[in-house]
């Protein structure tokens, strides 16, 4: 599935696609959100979950050169 195809999906189908076709990588806390990072084919996708409102606020691609990537890298431990 291309980035454009995924971006054009309705919200509930994005969630379903990540659950069935994506791979969970790691989760972080980022301001008021718990953000889960998924790998969908060769693209990273972030899911922003708002605990206070008990809802997903945003699902979006994360460019590999984005500064937020360092928060995820800090969570990954390699032997």
PDB file of C-alpha atoms in Angstrom:
ATOM      1  CA  UNK A   1       0.000   0.000   0.000  1.00  0.00           C
ATOM      2  CA  UNK A   2       1.409   3.391  -0.955  1.00  0.00           C
ATOM      3  CA  UNK A   3       1.619   6.377   1.393  1.00  0.00           C
ATOM      4  CA  UNK A   4      -1.041   8.114  -0.671  1.00  0.00           C
ATOM      5  CA  UNK A   5      -3.399   5.138  -0.438  1.00  0.00           C
ATOM      6  CA  UNK A   6      -2.939   4.885   3.316  1.00  0.00           C
ATOM      7  CA  UNK A   7      -3.359   8.653   3.784  1.00  0.00           C
ATOM      8  CA  UNK A   8      -6.650   8.584   1.868  1.00  0.00           C
ATOM      9  CA  UNK A   9      -8.155   5.797   3.997  1.00  0.00           C
ATOM     10  CA  UNK A  10     -10.896   6.658   6.498  1.00  0.00           C
ATOM     11  CA  UNK A  11      -9.648   6.871  10.078  1.00  0.00           C
ATOM     12  CA  UNK A  12     -11.073   3.491  11.164  1.00  0.00           C
ATOM     13  CA  UNK A  13      -9.474   1.760   8.174  1.00  0.00           C
ATOM     14  CA  UNK A  14      -6.083   3.287   8.999  1.00  0.00           C
ATOM     15  CA  UNK A  15      -6.386   1.779  12.480  1.00  0.00           C
ATOM     16  CA  UNK A  16      -7.398  -1.598  11.076  1.00  0.00           C
ATOM     17  CA  UNK A  17      -4.579  -1.550   8.508  1.00  0.00           C
ATOM     18  CA  UNK A  18      -1.950  -0.806  11.162  1.00  0.00           C
ATOM     19  CA  UNK A  19      -3.342  -3.555  13.388  1.00  0.00           C
ATOM     20  CA  UNK A  20      -3.456  -6.204  10.653  1.00  0.00           C
ATOM     21  CA  UNK A  21      -0.551  -5.238   8.386  1.00  0.00           C
ATOM     22  CA  UNK A  22       1.732  -3.073  10.510  1.00  0.00           C
ATOM     23  CA  UNK A  23       4.357  -4.018  13.074  1.00  0.00           C
ATOM     24  CA  UNK A  24       4.419  -2.266  16.447  1.00  0.00           C
ATOM     25  CA  UNK A  25       7.912  -0.896  17.096  1.00  0.00           C
ATOM     26  CA  UNK A  26       7.849   1.119  20.331  1.00  0.00           C
ATOM     27  CA  UNK A  27       5.716   3.560  22.320  1.00  0.00           C
ATOM     28  CA  UNK A  28       6.696   6.857  23.924  1.00  0.00           C
ATOM     29  CA  UNK A  29       5.083   9.606  25.967  1.00  0.00           C
ATOM     30  CA  UNK A  30       5.004  12.898  24.082  1.00  0.00           C
ATOM     31  CA  UNK A  31       3.342  15.818  25.845  1.00  0.00           C
ATOM     32  CA  UNK A  32      -0.290  14.795  26.430  1.00  0.00           C
ATOM     33  CA  UNK A  33      -0.107  11.724  24.197  1.00  0.00           C
ATOM     34  CA  UNK A  34       1.085   8.172  24.245  1.00  0.00           C
ATOM     35  CA  UNK A  35       2.519   7.758  20.773  1.00  0.00           C
ATOM     36  CA  UNK A  36       2.904   4.311  19.278  1.00  0.00           C
ATOM     37  CA  UNK A  37       5.261   3.846  16.372  1.00  0.00           C
ATOM     38  CA  UNK A  38       4.408   1.253  13.729  1.00  0.00           C
ATOM     39  CA  UNK A  39       6.264   0.047  10.678  1.00  0.00           C
ATOM     40  CA  UNK A  40       3.979  -0.312   7.666  1.00  0.00           C
ATOM     41  CA  UNK A  41       5.943  -1.838   4.811  1.00  0.00           C
ATOM     42  CA  UNK A  42       8.950   0.522   4.796  1.00  0.00           C
ATOM     43  CA  UNK A  43       7.294   3.591   6.350  1.00  0.00           C
ATOM     44  CA  UNK A  44       6.977   4.607   9.995  1.00  0.00           C
ATOM     45  CA  UNK A  45       3.510   5.628  11.177  1.00  0.00           C
ATOM     46  CA  UNK A  46       2.724   7.314  14.492  1.00  0.00           C
ATOM     47  CA  UNK A  47      -0.539   6.893  16.380  1.00  0.00           C
ATOM     48  CA  UNK A  48      -1.214   9.701  18.888  1.00  0.00           C
ATOM     49  CA  UNK A  49      -3.447   8.478  21.719  1.00  0.00           C
ATOM     50  CA  UNK A  50      -4.908  11.033  24.135  1.00  0.00           C
ATOM     51  CA  UNK A  51      -5.414   9.352  27.538  1.00  0.00           C
ATOM     52  CA  UNK A  52      -7.538  12.122  29.030  1.00  0.00           C
ATOM     53  CA  UNK A  53     -10.035  12.021  26.193  1.00  0.00           C
ATOM     54  CA  UNK A  54      -9.611   8.266  25.566  1.00  0.00           C
ATOM     55  CA  UNK A  55      -9.267   8.703  21.825  1.00  0.00           C
ATOM     56  CA  UNK A  56      -6.776   8.663  19.004  1.00  0.00           C
ATOM     57  CA  UNK A  57      -6.091  12.237  17.940  1.00  0.00           C
ATOM     58  CA  UNK A  58      -3.900  11.619  14.931  1.00  0.00           C
ATOM     59  CA  UNK A  59      -2.359   8.959  12.708  1.00  0.00           C
ATOM     60  CA  UNK A  60       0.467  10.207  10.528  1.00  0.00           C
ATOM     61  CA  UNK A  61       3.697   9.215   8.823  1.00  0.00           C
ATOM     62  CA  UNK A  62       6.978   9.970  10.585  1.00  0.00           C
ATOM     63  CA  UNK A  63       9.823  11.005   8.295  1.00  0.00           C
ATOM     64  CA  UNK A  64      13.029   9.207   9.240  1.00  0.00           C
ATOM     65  CA  UNK A  65      14.846  12.524   9.641  1.00  0.00           C
ATOM     66  CA  UNK A  66      12.248  14.059  11.994  1.00  0.00           C
ATOM     67  CA  UNK A  67      13.633  15.239  15.342  1.00  0.00           C
ATOM     68  CA  UNK A  68      11.055  13.134  17.224  1.00  0.00           C
ATOM     69  CA  UNK A  69      12.826  10.006  15.949  1.00  0.00           C
ATOM     70  CA  UNK A  70      15.427  10.475  18.725  1.00  0.00           C
ATOM     71  CA  UNK A  71      12.740   9.816  21.372  1.00  0.00           C
ATOM     72  CA  UNK A  72      12.046   6.430  19.818  1.00  0.00           C
ATOM     73  CA  UNK A  73      15.717   5.582  19.409  1.00  0.00           C
ATOM     74  CA  UNK A  74      16.267   6.286  23.112  1.00  0.00           C
ATOM     75  CA  UNK A  75      13.720   3.530  23.906  1.00  0.00           C
ATOM     76  CA  UNK A  76      15.309   0.837  21.739  1.00  0.00           C
ATOM     77  CA  UNK A  77      17.980  -1.281  23.411  1.00  0.00           C
ATOM     78  CA  UNK A  78      20.317  -3.370  21.283  1.00  0.00           C
ATOM     79  CA  UNK A  79      22.747  -5.915  22.701  1.00  0.00           C
TER      80      UNK A  79
END
